[in-house]
Amino acid sequence: MNALKSREAILGGAILVLVALIASRFPGFIAPANIIAVFTDTSPLMILAMGQMVVILTRCIDLSVAANLALTGMVCAIINVAAPGLPVALILIFALFMGAALGAINGLLVWKLSIPPIVVTLGTMTIFRGVIFLLTEGKWINAHEMSPSFTGVPRQDILGLPVLGWIGIVVAVVMMVVMARTTLGRAFFAVGGNPHAAVYTGINVGRTQFLAFVISGMLAGLTGYLWVARYAVAYVDIAGGFELDVVAACVIGGISIAGGAGTVVGTLLGALFLGVVKNALPVIDVSPFWQLAISGAAIIIAVAFNAQSGRSKGRVILKSAEHAQ
Amino acid sequence: MEDHGHSTTADPASAAPVLTLDKITKTFPGVKALDGVCLDLYPGQVTALIGENGAGKSTVVKTLTGIYQPDGGQILLDGHPVPFATPQDAADAGVTAIHQETVLFDELTVAENVFIGHAPKSRFGLINTRAMHDRTGEILGSIGAQIDPGVKLKDLGIASRHLVAIARALSVEARVVIMDEPTAALSQKEIEELYELVDTLKAQGKAILFISHKFDEIFRIADRYTVFRDGQLVGAGQMIGVAEEDLVQMMVGRSVDQLFPKSRAEIGEEILTVAGYSHPTEFEDINFSLRRGEILGFYGLVGAGRSEFMQSLIGITKPSKGAIRIDGDVRVIRSPAAAIKAGIVYVPEDRGKQGAILDMPIFQNVTLPSLHMTSRNGFIQLAEELALARQYTERLDLRAASLDTNVGALSGGNQQKVVIAKWLATKPRVIILDEPTKGIDIGSKAAVHGFMSELAAQGLSVILVSSEIPEILGMSDRVIVMREGRIAAELDGDNLQPETLVRHAVGISVEGEAA
């Protein structure tokens, strides 16, 4: 517990140091407007990371989130083109349900057929992208085809923060409550921490993993609408490879890839860290290829950190070592 | 004995021991596993090593094969001290073991399994496949096994796999062969074949250490016996002239001398009745009833099917037949959640694996199955949750800096208390404790025993699964002995004697029992 708390402090500190370093050369980076822009830009990553966190906690992984996002986003765009008058609230609800349904496919395959999650989600990842192609024959849906309200909602400001950012905050708060205050949240930790023990306590391990995939899918669906609306474009390859950023945010945030350990705050900080890196590097004129290298290095450092803190100390047998600790 | 006729290379009467354990001591934190034990292994003879669960048999095997280093005493090979610092040293000295659960590789061929780690090499340092196959064929032939060295292990049945394991043990120049419960997984016909194999090995002059619980096979094939109890040597000698009674006496050989705070609780009405519970492969026709305030012991050797039956009782595995009644009403329990609801909880044997969630704080572990009691409108009430956890951890006298501490940071005894607290918090009617004091220190043991009595006094029914005779006799009102998946005996009152328990558990016919 202490290790995790200090982990979050370290990550928070790293973000502050990073921001301070950038600000020392480009004071504009810490202008309120830019901070809001960075936060808003990072919101999709935060939302997806919340879902991925739950999945990884239960010793699974969801590689299909970005494909789910793209498929759900595309279907939302198609609906908007077909029925421009449909209220955005309905589309939002539809996106949640469709994403959850796609996540449920992953969950059912893992639960009922006991297929390893990495295989299931690699498969559905490809299938979802394929379905988009079948739906559109590879054509794009562009800004001029979408209704202004459809594209406008995520960008609308409330108290100075765009709706997209607010949704990120709401999702984070809801997940904090779910993880800390519901039996389901507790079950996620229990299943990942010790599946055998969880079975004895009456927790259905498969069902818990299924629900984790449903949550991950639901948040991917939500992000699907937000993404398509924000960038005002939908095509087969949107958010291609983004699932790796999502997993990276979780890992950097201290979610143990072995399951059962991690926090919502850590995950959020992990996502923010990546968001700051992504937004800052172009500012200080670093090539996008360095961005990838820096993201990758951050992941490895984070995992090495996890492995180090997770290593058991071993038994103290020598009397002389007892005090030397 | 019968082997005299074809014993060619060794004369049992005059031979000196090949391998001797001389006053070996091995201590683990909190436990003295071996306390100055001696053991002699003679060429061309089978020495049976006998003892209850936990007598130190496995530790001896691991010491002989270089996996454990003794803290005191020495190992003598042909009369000269040899340090077995690594398993390789033991193998080089010709000591080889066929383990209880043999480690073989499914995807490799028979020959590769036999020679893994010491395959014959060609001039260029590559594995000489043909030589390896030929040698494997020879070894398999010498033990009378008809197995193609080229087939993959996964295509073989259990009995053939066992022969491969034996061939592997013999692929090094073996002088001492250790067989650790070799018949546990074999059918009667395969056991007969194994006996023939043992006779063959004897004729080749190998010294054999044969570890078994089963008296019939010990009397069938052993020339000598050595009996351990609680890590100490209690007897050794020739099988000729020894009676089953004597061996049983040596195995248990003690009065129930530890103090057990069993207060006779008021035993009330029947709570749980189990009728005809059966499973296709694990147990058959289990019948018993359990009364309010009663402690019912389940005794048996490892592998008698006790834990398997308990797991089916709480819905982890499904019985093929049978019914459970609780308070006279038939209940179907298909999942652990249903069992908890019906008031039956199971504290599993393997704490680390099945009990506690080490990365979770104490209080969350304790309340995990009872969260519905501390939730309102679907939200956990943290104050109530902490109160519930505190109530039960205090009841068990659990000492920890804070209930927020992760369970992984606690000692074994305290982890056990967390697990028990977790189950008590569900307010069960029947609590099944599977080896509740295994591997915990004496102080925690006494606390668990005291607590068990207290639970019974409060009207809870307890099922105590234990392999420790003093514990089961000291704590139980009644004892069911299981053997090979069936109930071998139900004992109470004056029948609760150590010898009686062991006889039923190992399957010796019990004369004079009817009296």
Tab-separated table of C-alpha atoms in Angstrom, chain A residues 1-2 4-5 177-204 256 259-261 315 317, chain B residues 29 311 314 316 336-337 340 346 348 351-361 363-364 367-369 371-372 375 378-382 385 404 406 422-423:
chain	number	residue	atom	x	y	z
A	1	MET	CA	0.000	0.000	0.000
A	2	ASN	CA	2.756	2.402	0.988
A	4	LEU	CA	1.812	2.232	-4.281
A	5	LYS	CA	1.225	5.561	-2.623
A	177	VAL	CA	-16.314	5.059	-6.568
A	178	VAL	CA	-16.773	1.709	-8.305
A	179	MET	CA	-13.324	0.497	-7.340
A	180	ALA	CA	-13.435	1.710	-3.762
A	181	ARG	CA	-17.050	1.312	-2.798
A	182	THR	CA	-18.691	-1.546	-4.657
A	183	THR	CA	-18.436	-5.288	-4.306
A	184	LEU	CA	-17.662	-5.479	-8.012
A	185	GLY	CA	-14.642	-3.224	-7.574
A	186	ARG	CA	-13.443	-5.369	-4.717
A	187	ALA	CA	-13.987	-8.476	-6.823
A	188	PHE	CA	-11.693	-7.096	-9.560
A	189	PHE	CA	-8.851	-6.859	-7.063
A	190	ALA	CA	-9.644	-10.241	-5.526
A	191	VAL	CA	-9.797	-12.070	-8.842
A	192	GLY	CA	-6.485	-10.631	-9.971
A	193	GLY	CA	-4.810	-10.920	-6.587
A	194	ASN	CA	-5.616	-14.588	-6.032
A	195	PRO	CA	-8.157	-16.266	-8.298
A	196	HIS	CA	-8.124	-19.462	-6.251
A	197	ALA	CA	-8.956	-17.652	-3.042
A	198	ALA	CA	-11.581	-15.596	-4.859
A	199	VAL	CA	-13.403	-18.762	-5.895
A	200	TYR	CA	-13.648	-19.904	-2.289
A	201	THR	CA	-15.100	-16.599	-1.214
A	202	GLY	CA	-17.960	-17.101	-3.627
A	203	ILE	CA	-16.710	-14.790	-6.370
A	204	ASN	CA	-17.324	-16.052	-9.881
A	256	SER	CA	0.544	-4.749	-12.123
A	259	GLY	CA	-3.135	-8.488	-11.848
A	260	GLY	CA	-4.593	-7.510	-8.526
A	261	ALA	CA	-2.589	-4.392	-7.763
A	315	ARG	CA	13.650	-14.672	4.647
A	317	ILE	CA	17.709	-16.257	8.714
B	29	PRO	CA	12.219	-22.007	10.630
B	311	GLN	CA	-14.566	-29.031	-2.120
B	314	ILE	CA	-19.068	-26.334	-1.022
B	316	ILE	CA	-16.338	-26.163	-6.262
B	336	PRO	CA	-19.205	-21.517	-3.285
B	337	ALA	CA	-21.542	-18.526	-3.157
B	340	ILE	CA	-21.826	-19.492	1.905
B	346	TYR	CA	-14.507	-23.927	3.919
B	348	PRO	CA	-8.801	-24.352	2.628
B	351	ARG	CA	-3.326	-20.616	2.702
B	352	GLY	CA	-1.145	-18.936	0.137
B	353	LYS	CA	-2.906	-20.328	-2.866
B	354	GLN	CA	-6.499	-20.656	-1.818
B	355	GLY	CA	-6.898	-18.582	1.293
B	356	ALA	CA	-5.753	-15.022	1.545
B	357	ILE	CA	-5.274	-12.377	-1.112
B	358	LEU	CA	-1.826	-11.162	-0.221
B	359	ASP	CA	-1.941	-7.854	-2.099
B	360	MET	CA	-5.106	-6.806	-0.293
B	361	PRO	CA	-5.322	-5.121	3.101
B	363	PHE	CA	-9.828	-5.616	6.388
B	364	GLN	CA	-10.698	-6.168	2.735
B	367	THR	CA	-14.958	-8.726	4.553
B	368	LEU	CA	-14.639	-10.134	1.039
B	369	PRO	CA	-17.399	-12.769	1.328
B	371	LEU	CA	-19.556	-7.324	1.663
B	372	HIS	CA	-23.314	-7.531	1.179
B	375	SER	CA	-23.266	-2.401	1.793
B	378	GLY	CA	-24.902	-1.232	-3.652
B	379	PHE	CA	-22.237	0.880	-1.988
B	380	ILE	CA	-19.847	-0.444	0.615
B	381	GLN	CA	-20.071	1.509	3.857
B	382	LEU	CA	-16.417	1.799	4.786
B	385	GLU	CA	-16.786	-2.641	6.824
B	404	ASP	CA	-4.819	-1.472	6.321
B	406	ASN	CA	-1.473	-5.994	3.304
B	422	LYS	CA	-12.988	-13.919	6.966
B	423	TRP	CA	-15.130	-17.011	7.217
